């Protein structure tokens, strides 16, 4: 039988020191999920439900403002990613608008003044996501059998993390693409959505990820796939817009710093007699190429840069 949902794991054993068995079980489920899907959902992760709901509510209020009002929060020039309010370029196949934020305190951030508390709530949820990402990274480190603290020490600079509040326009009769199929370029992504739309590709079948109240969807991304030499998957996913209604979501991207060198680790290559499946690269070069996909969407989909750009045939 085809499994039609992605695994859901309860992280509470990680908040209860005595529950070692529970932690072991979680680690097993996540190892399986990361090798099979690259996706899973987590519950009891420590982000308060009330804060998630508040963030969604404020983002809905903001996106309902006039174009003129929203454009007041347009990004400044010269930022590594466009922090602030953006609409996808007209010729993009992706049909959404979004507000992008770097970590609280970053000089790049551009917040709207209204609605009230917008900045405070976004900074609060950002800080929560940073903590959950730290925990998930420890678990993934363990799942990969890496030396304790390996990923923590490698990914030790939080300045390239970012979060996006998204609004998707209702699907039309002719087309319903919200975000075309892609893999995320960073390390680990979290998503939560107010209604369905996110789909994950597994064995050629698109599996819808249905919203579970309070859960976070976790997505293994390209950096982990490269480090693990494809042991863990950076899953292909997309967003299909529902009809007759807007869809809102948040995506948080735990990301390494741009000067980090990314290549398959010896534990997954030399030490086990496997050839490396990727050449090494500086993360900032990859992020720049991916950014160009967004700002200047190529008319030929084959020209979109993916991690396969660095693959060794
Ligand atoms: O909106 C979503 O559910 C997912 C967004 C996403 O995949 C992305 O921003 O990379
Ligand atoms: Fe994504």
PDB file of N, CA and C in Angstrom, residues 13 17 21 24 30 53 62 107 114 138 142 156 170 180 197-198 205 210 232 235 239 245 253 262 275 293 296 298:
ATOM      1  N   UNK A  13      10.008  13.704  24.316  1.00  0.00           N
ATOM      2  CA  UNK A  13      11.107  13.044  25.045  1.00  0.00           C
ATOM      3  C   UNK A  13      12.368  13.914  25.158  1.00  0.00           C
ATOM      4  N   UNK A  17      14.215  14.742  30.531  1.00  0.00           N
ATOM      5  CA  UNK A  17      15.549  14.150  30.632  1.00  0.00           C
ATOM      6  C   UNK A  17      15.549  12.631  30.805  1.00  0.00           C
ATOM      7  N   UNK A  21      14.426   6.220  26.224  1.00  0.00           N
ATOM      8  CA  UNK A  21      13.802   5.308  25.248  1.00  0.00           C
ATOM      9  C   UNK A  21      13.020   6.090  24.203  1.00  0.00           C
ATOM     10  N   UNK A  24      15.271   7.636  21.726  1.00  0.00           N
ATOM     11  CA  UNK A  24      15.785   6.637  20.782  1.00  0.00           C
ATOM     12  C   UNK A  24      14.758   6.355  19.682  1.00  0.00           C
ATOM     13  N   UNK A  30      12.988   9.485  12.710  1.00  0.00           N
ATOM     14  CA  UNK A  30      13.511  10.599  11.905  1.00  0.00           C
ATOM     15  C   UNK A  30      14.569  10.088  10.909  1.00  0.00           C
ATOM     16  N   UNK A  53      -0.410  31.010  15.971  1.00  0.00           N
ATOM     17  CA  UNK A  53      -1.674  31.578  15.492  1.00  0.00           C
ATOM     18  C   UNK A  53      -1.609  33.092  15.376  1.00  0.00           C
ATOM     19  N   UNK A  62      -1.505  42.038   7.530  1.00  0.00           N
ATOM     20  CA  UNK A  62      -0.554  42.816   6.728  1.00  0.00           C
ATOM     21  C   UNK A  62      -0.818  42.635   5.233  1.00  0.00           C
ATOM     22  N   UNK A 107      20.522  44.311  10.576  1.00  0.00           N
ATOM     23  CA  UNK A 107      20.318  45.640   9.974  1.00  0.00           C
ATOM     24  C   UNK A 107      19.584  45.566   8.644  1.00  0.00           C
ATOM     25  N   UNK A 114       2.683  48.763  10.860  1.00  0.00           N
ATOM     26  CA  UNK A 114       1.385  48.169  11.187  1.00  0.00           C
ATOM     27  C   UNK A 114       1.297  46.807  10.540  1.00  0.00           C
ATOM     28  N   UNK A 138      20.630  18.702  16.348  1.00  0.00           N
ATOM     29  CA  UNK A 138      21.275  17.708  17.225  1.00  0.00           C
ATOM     30  C   UNK A 138      20.752  16.310  16.888  1.00  0.00           C
ATOM     31  N   UNK A 142      22.758  13.079  15.196  1.00  0.00           N
ATOM     32  CA  UNK A 142      22.742  11.754  15.789  1.00  0.00           C
ATOM     33  C   UNK A 142      22.259  10.713  14.772  1.00  0.00           C
ATOM     34  N   UNK A 156      27.661  27.191  12.877  1.00  0.00           N
ATOM     35  CA  UNK A 156      27.725  27.914  14.156  1.00  0.00           C
ATOM     36  C   UNK A 156      27.493  29.423  14.026  1.00  0.00           C
ATOM     37  N   UNK A 170      -5.572  33.049  -4.609  1.00  0.00           N
ATOM     38  CA  UNK A 170      -6.421  31.889  -4.920  1.00  0.00           C
ATOM     39  C   UNK A 170      -6.119  31.335  -6.311  1.00  0.00           C
ATOM     40  N   UNK A 180       6.565  26.409  -7.710  1.00  0.00           N
ATOM     41  CA  UNK A 180       6.873  25.263  -8.561  1.00  0.00           C
ATOM     42  C   UNK A 180       7.732  24.262  -7.781  1.00  0.00           C
ATOM     43  N   UNK A 197      -1.896  22.628   0.761  1.00  0.00           N
ATOM     44  CA  UNK A 197      -1.294  23.214  -0.433  1.00  0.00           C
ATOM     45  C   UNK A 197       0.109  22.657  -0.651  1.00  0.00           C
ATOM     46  N   UNK A 198       0.810  22.408   0.468  1.00  0.00           N
ATOM     47  CA  UNK A 198       2.163  21.864   0.344  1.00  0.00           C
ATOM     48  C   UNK A 198       2.096  20.383  -0.056  1.00  0.00           C
ATOM     49  N   UNK A 205       5.142  10.211  -6.782  1.00  0.00           N
ATOM     50  CA  UNK A 205       3.761  10.549  -6.399  1.00  0.00           C
ATOM     51  C   UNK A 205       3.779  11.788  -5.508  1.00  0.00           C
ATOM     52  N   UNK A 210      -1.108  17.605   4.956  1.00  0.00           N
ATOM     53  CA  UNK A 210      -2.290  18.268   5.519  1.00  0.00           C
ATOM     54  C   UNK A 210      -1.900  18.978   6.812  1.00  0.00           C
ATOM     55  N   UNK A 232      20.696  11.429   3.348  1.00  0.00           N
ATOM     56  CA  UNK A 232      19.451  12.106   3.682  1.00  0.00           C
ATOM     57  C   UNK A 232      19.010  12.946   2.491  1.00  0.00           C
ATOM     58  N   UNK A 235      14.084  16.857  -0.054  1.00  0.00           N
ATOM     59  CA  UNK A 235      12.897  16.408  -0.791  1.00  0.00           C
ATOM     60  C   UNK A 235      12.386  17.458  -1.766  1.00  0.00           C
ATOM     61  N   UNK A 239       3.974  23.956  -3.938  1.00  0.00           N
ATOM     62  CA  UNK A 239       2.723  24.419  -3.334  1.00  0.00           C
ATOM     63  C   UNK A 239       1.685  24.553  -4.439  1.00  0.00           C
ATOM     64  N   UNK A 245      -9.730  30.765  -2.334  1.00  0.00           N
ATOM     65  CA  UNK A 245      -9.278  31.270  -1.038  1.00  0.00           C
ATOM     66  C   UNK A 245      -7.763  31.518  -1.057  1.00  0.00           C
ATOM     67  N   UNK A 253      14.151  29.102   7.473  1.00  0.00           N
ATOM     68  CA  UNK A 253      15.276  28.424   6.833  1.00  0.00           C
ATOM     69  C   UNK A 253      16.514  28.504   7.716  1.00  0.00           C
ATOM     70  N   UNK A 262      31.015  23.563   1.383  1.00  0.00           N
ATOM     71  CA  UNK A 262      30.066  22.439   1.470  1.00  0.00           C
ATOM     72  C   UNK A 262      30.559  21.318   0.566  1.00  0.00           C
ATOM     73  N   UNK A 275      32.215   6.928  -3.749  1.00  0.00           N
ATOM     74  CA  UNK A 275      32.648   8.159  -4.414  1.00  0.00           C
ATOM     75  C   UNK A 275      31.761   9.342  -4.003  1.00  0.00           C
ATOM     76  N   UNK A 293      17.718  32.629  -9.911  1.00  0.00           N
ATOM     77  CA  UNK A 293      16.532  31.885 -10.387  1.00  0.00           C
ATOM     78  C   UNK A 293      15.261  32.659 -10.073  1.00  0.00           C
ATOM     79  N   UNK A 296      15.435  36.596 -11.790  1.00  0.00           N
ATOM     80  CA  UNK A 296      15.386  36.529 -13.251  1.00  0.00           C
ATOM     81  C   UNK A 296      14.988  35.117 -13.672  1.00  0.00           C
ATOM     82  N   UNK A 298      14.421  31.930 -15.379  1.00  0.00           N
ATOM     83  CA  UNK A 298      14.727  31.528 -16.755  1.00  0.00           C
ATOM     84  C   UNK A 298      13.463  31.028 -17.456  1.00  0.00           C
TER      85      UNK A 298
END
